[in-house]
Amino acid sequence: MKKILITILVGLLLILGGCGKDKSTTGEDKKEITVGFGVGTYEEQFRNGILPILEDKGYDVTIKTFSQNMQVNPAMKEGSIDASVFQSTAYMNGINEELNTNMTGITFVPSAPQGLYSTNHTSLDEVKDGTTVAVPNDPVNQERAVRILEELGWIQVDENAGTTDFNLNSVKADKYDIDIKVLDPAQILVSLQDVDYGVVNGNYIASAGKKITDALKIENTPEEHRIIVSINEADKDTEWAKDLKDAYESDKFKSYMESQEKYDGFILLDAWK
């Protein structure tokens, strides 16, 4: 009987121990954090510029890079990452509604503007009816892209066009009858030979060793489209979130960014002004 009772007690302890391990740490201070990224330069910025700062403060940081941006926020929702660096405020707000999440931004990061590029033309003056222009397929980046074309006078965008729910039904011809091609954002740069022009997210330009400043037209990026560090709202007052924010706004990180030629043309933090 005594052996049976001991066995039962051991079993209960194991069950309780397992439950403790599964308990969410959202809103708690900790020294082990996981940060998620999409493909691009933001992971490299973090690894070389931010990670050393956090490690000096005693943090054990896991970097998790996703092959597709759409995988990052579900990972945040399920708790497999604590923070992410890949999305804008506009994109995050749309995902909060779509996934019923409660994410918030704690600081901006050096952000790459979109630009209009071409391998088949050296000037914007070569545009004409039927000119093909590639734009990203996700609503937020697509809206950004067509605003560049709108500023050039190539197209018109409906006054009531959305941002997170944007679609090309809001676009009509202006000076030219543009043939807009929709591609995955990561594919536009490598597909430029197949179109006349393409709107490329700047982080892909930097990752490819090219210069943002070589664009034929650079986006005047609205604040809502600058990249942020996003976390769950419940974590905003934790010490680790404050330390992560401070690392991005630090003079040490500023010095790193300014030392890297590949980041020429990136939008720097207001905290550094």
PDB file of C-alpha atoms in Angstrom:
ATOM      1  CA  MET A   1       0.000   0.000   0.000  1.00  0.00           C
ATOM      2  CA  LYS A   2       2.867   2.330   0.905  1.00  0.00           C
ATOM      3  CA  LYS A   3       4.519   1.708  -2.484  1.00  0.00           C
ATOM      4  CA  ILE A   4       1.232   2.474  -4.265  1.00  0.00           C
ATOM      5  CA  LEU A   5       0.850   5.780  -2.393  1.00  0.00           C
ATOM      6  CA  ILE A   6       4.438   6.775  -3.228  1.00  0.00           C
ATOM      7  CA  THR A   7       3.829   5.948  -6.887  1.00  0.00           C
ATOM      8  CA  ILE A   8       0.671   8.086  -6.914  1.00  0.00           C
ATOM      9  CA  LEU A   9       2.449  10.999  -5.242  1.00  0.00           C
ATOM     10  CA  VAL A  10       5.334  10.853  -7.724  1.00  0.00           C
ATOM     11  CA  GLY A  11       2.832  10.819 -10.573  1.00  0.00           C
ATOM     12  CA  LEU A  12       1.029  13.874  -9.205  1.00  0.00           C
ATOM     13  CA  LEU A  13       4.296  15.743  -8.813  1.00  0.00           C
ATOM     14  CA  LEU A  14       5.236  14.989 -12.407  1.00  0.00           C
ATOM     15  CA  ILE A  15       1.844  16.207 -13.638  1.00  0.00           C
ATOM     16  CA  LEU A  16       2.051  19.388 -11.598  1.00  0.00           C
ATOM     17  CA  GLY A  17       5.612  19.948 -12.751  1.00  0.00           C
ATOM     18  CA  GLY A  18       4.536  19.578 -16.355  1.00  0.00           C
ATOM     19  CA  CYS A  19       1.715  22.069 -15.865  1.00  0.00           C
ATOM     20  CA  GLY A  20       4.182  24.549 -14.437  1.00  0.00           C
ATOM     21  CA  LYS A  21       6.374  24.305 -17.515  1.00  0.00           C
ATOM     22  CA  ASP A  22       3.428  25.015 -19.808  1.00  0.00           C
ATOM     23  CA  LYS A  23       2.378  28.108 -17.878  1.00  0.00           C
ATOM     24  CA  SER A  24       2.580  31.263 -19.971  1.00  0.00           C
ATOM     25  CA  THR A  25       5.233  33.760 -18.958  1.00  0.00           C
ATOM     26  CA  THR A  26       3.455  36.667 -20.660  1.00  0.00           C
ATOM     27  CA  GLY A  27       3.783  39.781 -18.543  1.00  0.00           C
ATOM     28  CA  GLU A  28       6.604  38.360 -16.426  1.00  0.00           C
ATOM     29  CA  ASP A  29      10.183  39.535 -16.170  1.00  0.00           C
ATOM     30  CA  LYS A  30      12.731  37.016 -17.423  1.00  0.00           C
ATOM     31  CA  LYS A  31      16.234  36.745 -18.806  1.00  0.00           C
ATOM     32  CA  GLU A  32      15.464  34.304 -21.627  1.00  0.00           C
ATOM     33  CA  ILE A  33      13.626  35.782 -24.605  1.00  0.00           C
ATOM     34  CA  THR A  34      12.944  34.727 -28.192  1.00  0.00           C
ATOM     35  CA  VAL A  35      12.745  37.299 -30.983  1.00  0.00           C
ATOM     36  CA  GLY A  36      11.181  36.498 -34.360  1.00  0.00           C
ATOM     37  CA  PHE A  37      12.068  37.876 -37.798  1.00  0.00           C
ATOM     38  CA  GLY A  38      10.995  37.554 -41.399  1.00  0.00           C
ATOM     39  CA  VAL A  39      13.556  37.237 -44.173  1.00  0.00           C
ATOM     40  CA  GLY A  40      15.627  40.394 -44.636  1.00  0.00           C
ATOM     41  CA  THR A  41      18.081  42.728 -42.984  1.00  0.00           C
ATOM     42  CA  TYR A  42      16.278  43.285 -39.678  1.00  0.00           C
ATOM     43  CA  GLU A  43      17.582  39.996 -38.301  1.00  0.00           C
ATOM     44  CA  GLU A  44      21.125  40.994 -39.271  1.00  0.00           C
ATOM     45  CA  GLN A  45      20.715  44.388 -37.578  1.00  0.00           C
ATOM     46  CA  PHE A  46      19.580  42.611 -34.427  1.00  0.00           C
ATOM     47  CA  ARG A  47      22.254  39.924 -34.437  1.00  0.00           C
ATOM     48  CA  ASN A  48      25.149  42.340 -34.942  1.00  0.00           C
ATOM     49  CA  GLY A  49      23.885  45.475 -33.228  1.00  0.00           C
ATOM     50  CA  ILE A  50      21.291  44.576 -30.585  1.00  0.00           C
ATOM     51  CA  LEU A  51      22.208  41.078 -29.407  1.00  0.00           C
ATOM     52  CA  PRO A  52      25.595  42.117 -27.911  1.00  0.00           C
ATOM     53  CA  ILE A  53      23.868  44.856 -25.897  1.00  0.00           C
ATOM     54  CA  LEU A  54      21.286  42.446 -24.482  1.00  0.00           C
ATOM     55  CA  GLU A  55      23.890  39.778 -23.741  1.00  0.00           C
ATOM     56  CA  ASP A  56      25.938  42.344 -21.812  1.00  0.00           C
ATOM     57  CA  LYS A  57      22.838  42.803 -19.635  1.00  0.00           C
ATOM     58  CA  GLY A  58      22.672  39.079 -18.967  1.00  0.00           C
ATOM     59  CA  TYR A  59      19.999  38.048 -21.445  1.00  0.00           C
ATOM     60  CA  ASP A  60      19.915  34.662 -23.175  1.00  0.00           C
ATOM     61  CA  VAL A  61      18.352  35.498 -26.532  1.00  0.00           C
ATOM     62  CA  THR A  62      17.075  33.054 -29.145  1.00  0.00           C
ATOM     63  CA  ILE A  63      16.730  34.373 -32.693  1.00  0.00           C
ATOM     64  CA  LYS A  64      14.022  32.708 -34.765  1.00  0.00           C
ATOM     65  CA  THR A  65      13.807  33.529 -38.472  1.00  0.00           C
ATOM     66  CA  PHE A  66      10.684  32.567 -40.426  1.00  0.00           C
ATOM     67  CA  SER A  67      10.698  31.855 -44.145  1.00  0.00           C
ATOM     68  CA  GLN A  68       7.445  33.781 -44.605  1.00  0.00           C
ATOM     69  CA  ASN A  69       6.319  36.936 -42.802  1.00  0.00           C
ATOM     70  CA  MET A  70       2.813  35.556 -42.353  1.00  0.00           C
ATOM     71  CA  GLN A  71       4.199  32.932 -39.948  1.00  0.00           C
ATOM     72  CA  VAL A  72       5.560  35.429 -37.421  1.00  0.00           C
ATOM     73  CA  ASN A  73       2.430  36.815 -35.766  1.00  0.00           C
ATOM     74  CA  PRO A  74       0.756  33.413 -35.246  1.00  0.00           C
ATOM     75  CA  ALA A  75       3.973  32.403 -33.461  1.00  0.00           C
ATOM     76  CA  MET A  76       3.579  35.452 -31.223  1.00  0.00           C
ATOM     77  CA  LYS A  77      -0.026  34.515 -30.509  1.00  0.00           C
ATOM     78  CA  GLU A  78       0.863  30.950 -29.517  1.00  0.00           C
ATOM     79  CA  GLY A  79       3.728  32.167 -27.335  1.00  0.00           C
ATOM     80  CA  SER A  80       6.709  30.662 -29.163  1.00  0.00           C
ATOM     81  CA  ILE A  81       8.280  34.114 -29.592  1.00  0.00           C
ATOM     82  CA  ASP A  82       8.256  37.088 -27.219  1.00  0.00           C
ATOM     83  CA  ALA A  83       8.893  39.895 -29.703  1.00  0.00           C
ATOM     84  CA  SER A  84       9.151  40.408 -33.444  1.00  0.00           C
ATOM     85  CA  VAL A  85      10.942  42.802 -35.768  1.00  0.00           C
ATOM     86  CA  PHE A  86       9.452  42.708 -39.254  1.00  0.00           C
ATOM     87  CA  GLN A  87       6.162  44.605 -39.404  1.00  0.00           C
ATOM     88  CA  SER A  88       4.811  48.142 -39.463  1.00  0.00           C
ATOM     89  CA  THR A  89       2.216  49.660 -37.170  1.00  0.00           C
ATOM     90  CA  ALA A  90      -0.385  49.528 -39.962  1.00  0.00           C
ATOM     91  CA  TYR A  91       0.282  45.840 -40.612  1.00  0.00           C
ATOM     92  CA  MET A  92       0.254  44.996 -36.892  1.00  0.00           C
ATOM     93  CA  ASN A  93      -3.079  46.754 -36.329  1.00  0.00           C
ATOM     94  CA  GLY A  94      -4.629  44.799 -39.180  1.00  0.00           C
ATOM     95  CA  ILE A  95      -3.334  41.508 -37.794  1.00  0.00           C
ATOM     96  CA  ASN A  96      -4.606  42.380 -34.323  1.00  0.00           C
ATOM     97  CA  GLU A  97      -8.102  42.509 -35.789  1.00  0.00           C
ATOM     98  CA  GLU A  98      -7.651  39.457 -37.992  1.00  0.00           C
ATOM     99  CA  LEU A  99      -6.129  37.137 -35.379  1.00  0.00           C
ATOM    100  CA  ASN A 100      -7.746  38.707 -32.301  1.00  0.00           C
ATOM    101  CA  THR A 101      -4.314  39.495 -30.874  1.00  0.00           C
ATOM    102  CA  ASN A 102      -3.257  42.419 -28.713  1.00  0.00           C
ATOM    103  CA  MET A 103       0.198  43.386 -29.945  1.00  0.00           C
ATOM    104  CA  THR A 104       1.775  46.792 -29.494  1.00  0.00           C
ATOM    105  CA  GLY A 105       4.888  48.534 -30.793  1.00  0.00           C
ATOM    106  CA  ILE A 106       7.520  49.639 -28.289  1.00  0.00           C
ATOM    107  CA  THR A 107       9.933  51.443 -30.619  1.00  0.00           C
ATOM    108  CA  PHE A 108      10.756  51.975 -34.265  1.00  0.00           C
ATOM    109  CA  VAL A 109      13.789  50.320 -35.824  1.00  0.00           C
ATOM    110  CA  PRO A 110      15.921  51.648 -38.701  1.00  0.00           C
ATOM    111  CA  SER A 111      13.507  51.063 -41.575  1.00  0.00           C
ATOM    112  CA  ALA A 112      14.033  50.579 -45.284  1.00  0.00           C
ATOM    113  CA  PRO A 113      11.750  52.587 -47.574  1.00  0.00           C
ATOM    114  CA  GLN A 114      10.244  51.091 -50.683  1.00  0.00           C
ATOM    115  CA  GLY A 115      11.613  52.200 -54.009  1.00  0.00           C
ATOM    116  CA  LEU A 116      10.813  51.958 -57.706  1.00  0.00           C
ATOM    117  CA  TYR A 117      13.563  50.043 -59.528  1.00  0.00           C
ATOM    118  CA  SER A 118      14.226  48.819 -63.052  1.00  0.00           C
ATOM    119  CA  THR A 119      16.785  46.773 -64.929  1.00  0.00           C
ATOM    120  CA  ASN A 120      15.195  47.546 -68.306  1.00  0.00           C
ATOM    121  CA  HIS A 121      15.002  51.333 -68.010  1.00  0.00           C
ATOM    122  CA  THR A 122      17.303  54.045 -66.698  1.00  0.00           C
ATOM    123  CA  SER A 123      14.664  56.757 -66.414  1.00  0.00           C
ATOM    124  CA  LEU A 124      11.063  57.234 -65.360  1.00  0.00           C
ATOM    125  CA  ASP A 125      10.531  59.154 -68.606  1.00  0.00           C
ATOM    126  CA  GLU A 126      10.293  55.872 -70.516  1.00  0.00           C
ATOM    127  CA  VAL A 127       6.862  55.081 -69.042  1.00  0.00           C
ATOM    128  CA  LYS A 128       3.959  54.741 -71.497  1.00  0.00           C
ATOM    129  CA  ASP A 129       0.598  53.005 -71.845  1.00  0.00           C
ATOM    130  CA  GLY A 130       1.063  49.296 -71.208  1.00  0.00           C
ATOM    131  CA  THR A 131       4.128  49.743 -69.010  1.00  0.00           C
ATOM    132  CA  THR A 132       4.342  46.830 -66.562  1.00  0.00           C
ATOM    133  CA  VAL A 133       4.968  47.528 -62.885  1.00  0.00           C
ATOM    134  CA  ALA A 134       5.336  44.798 -60.246  1.00  0.00           C
ATOM    135  CA  VAL A 135       3.919  45.486 -56.772  1.00  0.00           C
ATOM    136  CA  PRO A 136       3.774  43.363 -53.586  1.00  0.00           C
ATOM    137  CA  ASN A 137       0.841  41.010 -53.050  1.00  0.00           C
ATOM    138  CA  ASP A 138       0.062  41.809 -49.393  1.00  0.00           C
ATOM    139  CA  PRO A 139      -2.399  44.697 -48.856  1.00  0.00           C
ATOM    140  CA  VAL A 140      -0.228  46.955 -46.682  1.00  0.00           C
ATOM    141  CA  ASN A 141       2.883  46.867 -48.885  1.00  0.00           C
ATOM    142  CA  GLN A 142       0.731  47.026 -52.000  1.00  0.00           C
ATOM    143  CA  GLU A 143      -0.929  50.221 -50.774  1.00  0.00           C
ATOM    144  CA  ARG A 144       2.506  51.704 -50.120  1.00  0.00           C
ATOM    145  CA  ALA A 145       3.637  50.741 -53.612  1.00  0.00           C
ATOM    146  CA  VAL A 146       0.715  52.269 -55.486  1.00  0.00           C
ATOM    147  CA  ARG A 147       1.159  55.510 -53.538  1.00  0.00           C
ATOM    148  CA  ILE A 148       4.567  55.821 -55.209  1.00  0.00           C
ATOM    149  CA  LEU A 149       2.922  55.414 -58.613  1.00  0.00           C
ATOM    150  CA  GLU A 150       0.208  57.862 -57.602  1.00  0.00           C
ATOM    151  CA  GLU A 151       2.802  60.464 -56.605  1.00  0.00           C
ATOM    152  CA  LEU A 152       4.362  60.095 -60.055  1.00  0.00           C
ATOM    153  CA  GLY A 153       0.961  60.707 -61.653  1.00  0.00           C
ATOM    154  CA  TRP A 154       0.904  57.306 -63.328  1.00  0.00           C
ATOM    155  CA  ILE A 155      -2.293  56.122 -61.589  1.00  0.00           C
ATOM    156  CA  GLN A 156      -5.110  57.399 -59.382  1.00  0.00           C
ATOM    157  CA  VAL A 157      -6.122  55.829 -56.057  1.00  0.00           C
ATOM    158  CA  ASP A 158      -9.666  56.091 -54.728  1.00  0.00           C
ATOM    159  CA  GLU A 159     -10.062  58.514 -51.852  1.00  0.00           C
ATOM    160  CA  ASN A 160     -11.603  55.810 -49.631  1.00  0.00           C
ATOM    161  CA  ALA A 161      -9.009  53.130 -50.354  1.00  0.00           C
ATOM    162  CA  GLY A 162      -8.019  51.273 -47.190  1.00  0.00           C
ATOM    163  CA  THR A 163      -4.612  50.238 -45.938  1.00  0.00           C
ATOM    164  CA  THR A 164      -4.818  46.838 -44.252  1.00  0.00           C
ATOM    165  CA  ASP A 165      -7.657  45.852 -46.608  1.00  0.00           C
ATOM    166  CA  PHE A 166      -6.292  47.550 -49.716  1.00  0.00           C
ATOM    167  CA  ASN A 167      -6.868  45.989 -53.133  1.00  0.00           C
ATOM    168  CA  LEU A 168      -6.262  47.023 -56.725  1.00  0.00           C
ATOM    169  CA  ASN A 169      -9.947  47.718 -57.320  1.00  0.00           C
ATOM    170  CA  SER A 170      -9.138  51.115 -55.785  1.00  0.00           C
ATOM    171  CA  VAL A 171      -6.705  51.920 -58.629  1.00  0.00           C
ATOM    172  CA  LYS A 172      -7.481  53.468 -61.994  1.00  0.00           C
ATOM    173  CA  ALA A 173      -5.446  54.996 -64.798  1.00  0.00           C
ATOM    174  CA  ASP A 174      -4.192  58.565 -64.668  1.00  0.00           C
ATOM    175  CA  LYS A 175      -1.591  59.758 -67.168  1.00  0.00           C
ATOM    176  CA  TYR A 176      -0.929  56.189 -68.309  1.00  0.00           C
ATOM    177  CA  ASP A 177      -2.679  52.854 -68.540  1.00  0.00           C
ATOM    178  CA  ILE A 178      -0.269  50.922 -66.303  1.00  0.00           C
ATOM    179  CA  ASP A 179      -0.281  47.113 -66.307  1.00  0.00           C
ATOM    180  CA  ILE A 180       0.208  46.214 -62.635  1.00  0.00           C
ATOM    181  CA  LYS A 181       1.665  42.789 -61.875  1.00  0.00           C
ATOM    182  CA  VAL A 182       1.206  41.356 -58.367  1.00  0.00           C
ATOM    183  CA  LEU A 183       4.097  39.323 -56.950  1.00  0.00           C
ATOM    184  CA  ASP A 184       5.379  38.130 -53.599  1.00  0.00           C
ATOM    185  CA  PRO A 185       7.467  40.990 -52.140  1.00  0.00           C
ATOM    186  CA  ALA A 186      10.603  38.840 -51.974  1.00  0.00           C
ATOM    187  CA  GLN A 187      10.290  37.909 -55.670  1.00  0.00           C
ATOM    188  CA  ILE A 188      10.034  41.371 -57.196  1.00  0.00           C
ATOM    189  CA  LEU A 189      13.745  42.177 -57.090  1.00  0.00           C
ATOM    190  CA  VAL A 190      14.708  38.943 -58.869  1.00  0.00           C
ATOM    191  CA  SER A 191      11.880  39.419 -61.389  1.00  0.00           C
ATOM    192  CA  LEU A 192      12.771  42.932 -62.527  1.00  0.00           C
ATOM    193  CA  GLN A 193      13.989  41.637 -65.881  1.00  0.00           C
ATOM    194  CA  ASP A 194      10.426  40.451 -66.593  1.00  0.00           C
ATOM    195  CA  VAL A 195       8.739  43.828 -66.041  1.00  0.00           C
ATOM    196  CA  ASP A 196       9.442  47.450 -66.849  1.00  0.00           C
ATOM    197  CA  TYR A 197       9.541  48.605 -63.238  1.00  0.00           C
ATOM    198  CA  GLY A 198       9.053  47.087 -59.809  1.00  0.00           C
ATOM    199  CA  VAL A 199       8.381  48.463 -56.345  1.00  0.00           C
ATOM    200  CA  VAL A 200      10.784  46.675 -53.997  1.00  0.00           C
ATOM    201  CA  ASN A 201      10.882  46.749 -50.211  1.00  0.00           C
ATOM    202  CA  GLY A 202      14.193  48.299 -49.182  1.00  0.00           C
ATOM    203  CA  ASN A 203      15.282  45.479 -46.886  1.00  0.00           C
ATOM    204  CA  TYR A 204      15.477  43.161 -49.897  1.00  0.00           C
ATOM    205  CA  ILE A 205      17.609  45.725 -51.704  1.00  0.00           C
ATOM    206  CA  ALA A 206      20.027  45.932 -48.766  1.00  0.00           C
ATOM    207  CA  SER A 207      20.117  42.133 -48.373  1.00  0.00           C
ATOM    208  CA  ALA A 208      21.103  41.799 -52.035  1.00  0.00           C
ATOM    209  CA  GLY A 209      24.054  44.129 -51.559  1.00  0.00           C
ATOM    210  CA  LYS A 210      22.426  46.908 -53.588  1.00  0.00           C
ATOM    211  CA  LYS A 211      21.780  50.520 -52.588  1.00  0.00           C
ATOM    212  CA  ILE A 212      18.379  51.942 -51.704  1.00  0.00           C
ATOM    213  CA  THR A 213      19.584  55.249 -53.101  1.00  0.00           C
ATOM    214  CA  ASP A 214      19.848  53.670 -56.580  1.00  0.00           C
ATOM    215  CA  ALA A 215      16.054  53.643 -56.867  1.00  0.00           C
ATOM    216  CA  LEU A 216      14.479  55.728 -59.620  1.00  0.00           C
ATOM    217  CA  LYS A 217      11.936  56.886 -57.016  1.00  0.00           C
ATOM    218  CA  ILE A 218      12.119  56.418 -53.227  1.00  0.00           C
ATOM    219  CA  GLU A 219       9.045  56.291 -51.042  1.00  0.00           C
ATOM    220  CA  ASN A 220       8.381  59.091 -48.570  1.00  0.00           C
ATOM    221  CA  THR A 221       7.548  56.509 -45.901  1.00  0.00           C
ATOM    222  CA  PRO A 222       4.654  57.429 -43.579  1.00  0.00           C
ATOM    223  CA  GLU A 223       5.237  56.699 -39.889  1.00  0.00           C
ATOM    224  CA  GLU A 224       2.572  53.976 -39.917  1.00  0.00           C
ATOM    225  CA  HIS A 225       4.688  52.026 -42.419  1.00  0.00           C
ATOM    226  CA  ARG A 226       7.997  52.195 -40.545  1.00  0.00           C
ATOM    227  CA  ILE A 227       9.153  48.917 -38.986  1.00  0.00           C
ATOM    228  CA  ILE A 228       8.614  48.455 -35.255  1.00  0.00           C
ATOM    229  CA  VAL A 229       9.551  46.107 -32.441  1.00  0.00           C
ATOM    230  CA  SER A 230       6.234  44.491 -31.544  1.00  0.00           C
ATOM    231  CA  ILE A 231       5.354  42.597 -28.367  1.00  0.00           C
ATOM    232  CA  ASN A 232       2.199  41.483 -26.591  1.00  0.00           C
ATOM    233  CA  GLU A 233       0.494  44.343 -24.765  1.00  0.00           C
ATOM    234  CA  ALA A 234       0.755  42.393 -21.499  1.00  0.00           C
ATOM    235  CA  ASP A 235       4.569  42.533 -21.748  1.00  0.00           C
ATOM    236  CA  LYS A 236       4.976  46.281 -22.257  1.00  0.00           C
ATOM    237  CA  ASP A 237       5.935  47.019 -18.631  1.00  0.00           C
ATOM    238  CA  THR A 238       8.404  44.151 -18.237  1.00  0.00           C
ATOM    239  CA  GLU A 239      12.069  44.891 -17.702  1.00  0.00           C
ATOM    240  CA  TRP A 240      13.097  42.827 -20.729  1.00  0.00           C
ATOM    241  CA  ALA A 241      10.805  44.874 -23.007  1.00  0.00           C
ATOM    242  CA  LYS A 242      12.272  48.117 -21.640  1.00  0.00           C
ATOM    243  CA  ASP A 243      15.804  46.814 -22.155  1.00  0.00           C
ATOM    244  CA  LEU A 244      14.961  45.760 -25.723  1.00  0.00           C
ATOM    245  CA  LYS A 245      13.584  49.228 -26.466  1.00  0.00           C
ATOM    246  CA  ASP A 246      16.618  50.912 -24.871  1.00  0.00           C
ATOM    247  CA  ALA A 247      18.989  48.762 -26.937  1.00  0.00           C
ATOM    248  CA  TYR A 248      17.397  49.916 -30.211  1.00  0.00           C
ATOM    249  CA  GLU A 249      17.497  53.558 -29.123  1.00  0.00           C
ATOM    250  CA  SER A 250      21.061  53.386 -27.786  1.00  0.00           C
ATOM    251  CA  ASP A 251      24.069  55.298 -29.094  1.00  0.00           C
ATOM    252  CA  LYS A 252      25.908  51.981 -29.417  1.00  0.00           C
ATOM    253  CA  PHE A 253      23.359  50.676 -31.919  1.00  0.00           C
ATOM    254  CA  LYS A 254      23.360  54.029 -33.719  1.00  0.00           C
ATOM    255  CA  SER A 255      27.139  53.743 -34.150  1.00  0.00           C
ATOM    256  CA  TYR A 256      26.750  50.241 -35.581  1.00  0.00           C
ATOM    257  CA  MET A 257      24.138  51.375 -38.124  1.00  0.00           C
ATOM    258  CA  GLU A 258      26.198  54.349 -39.223  1.00  0.00           C
ATOM    259  CA  SER A 259      29.244  52.127 -39.728  1.00  0.00           C
ATOM    260  CA  GLN A 260      27.472  49.893 -42.258  1.00  0.00           C
ATOM    261  CA  GLU A 261      27.319  51.245 -45.806  1.00  0.00           C
ATOM    262  CA  LYS A 262      24.542  48.787 -46.711  1.00  0.00           C
ATOM    263  CA  TYR A 263      22.122  50.730 -44.516  1.00  0.00           C
ATOM    264  CA  ASP A 264      22.540  54.010 -46.388  1.00  0.00           C
ATOM    265  CA  GLY A 265      19.072  55.298 -47.150  1.00  0.00           C
ATOM    266  CA  PHE A 266      17.394  53.643 -44.161  1.00  0.00           C
ATOM    267  CA  ILE A 267      15.064  55.799 -42.047  1.00  0.00           C
ATOM    268  CA  LEU A 268      16.823  56.295 -38.716  1.00  0.00           C
ATOM    269  CA  LEU A 269      15.225  56.638 -35.297  1.00  0.00           C
ATOM    270  CA  ASP A 270      13.837  59.942 -34.070  1.00  0.00           C
ATOM    271  CA  ALA A 271      15.464  59.106 -30.704  1.00  0.00           C
ATOM    272  CA  TRP A 272      18.864  59.633 -32.353  1.00  0.00           C
ATOM    273  CA  LYS A 273      18.124  63.159 -33.537  1.00  0.00           C
TER     274      LYS A 273
END
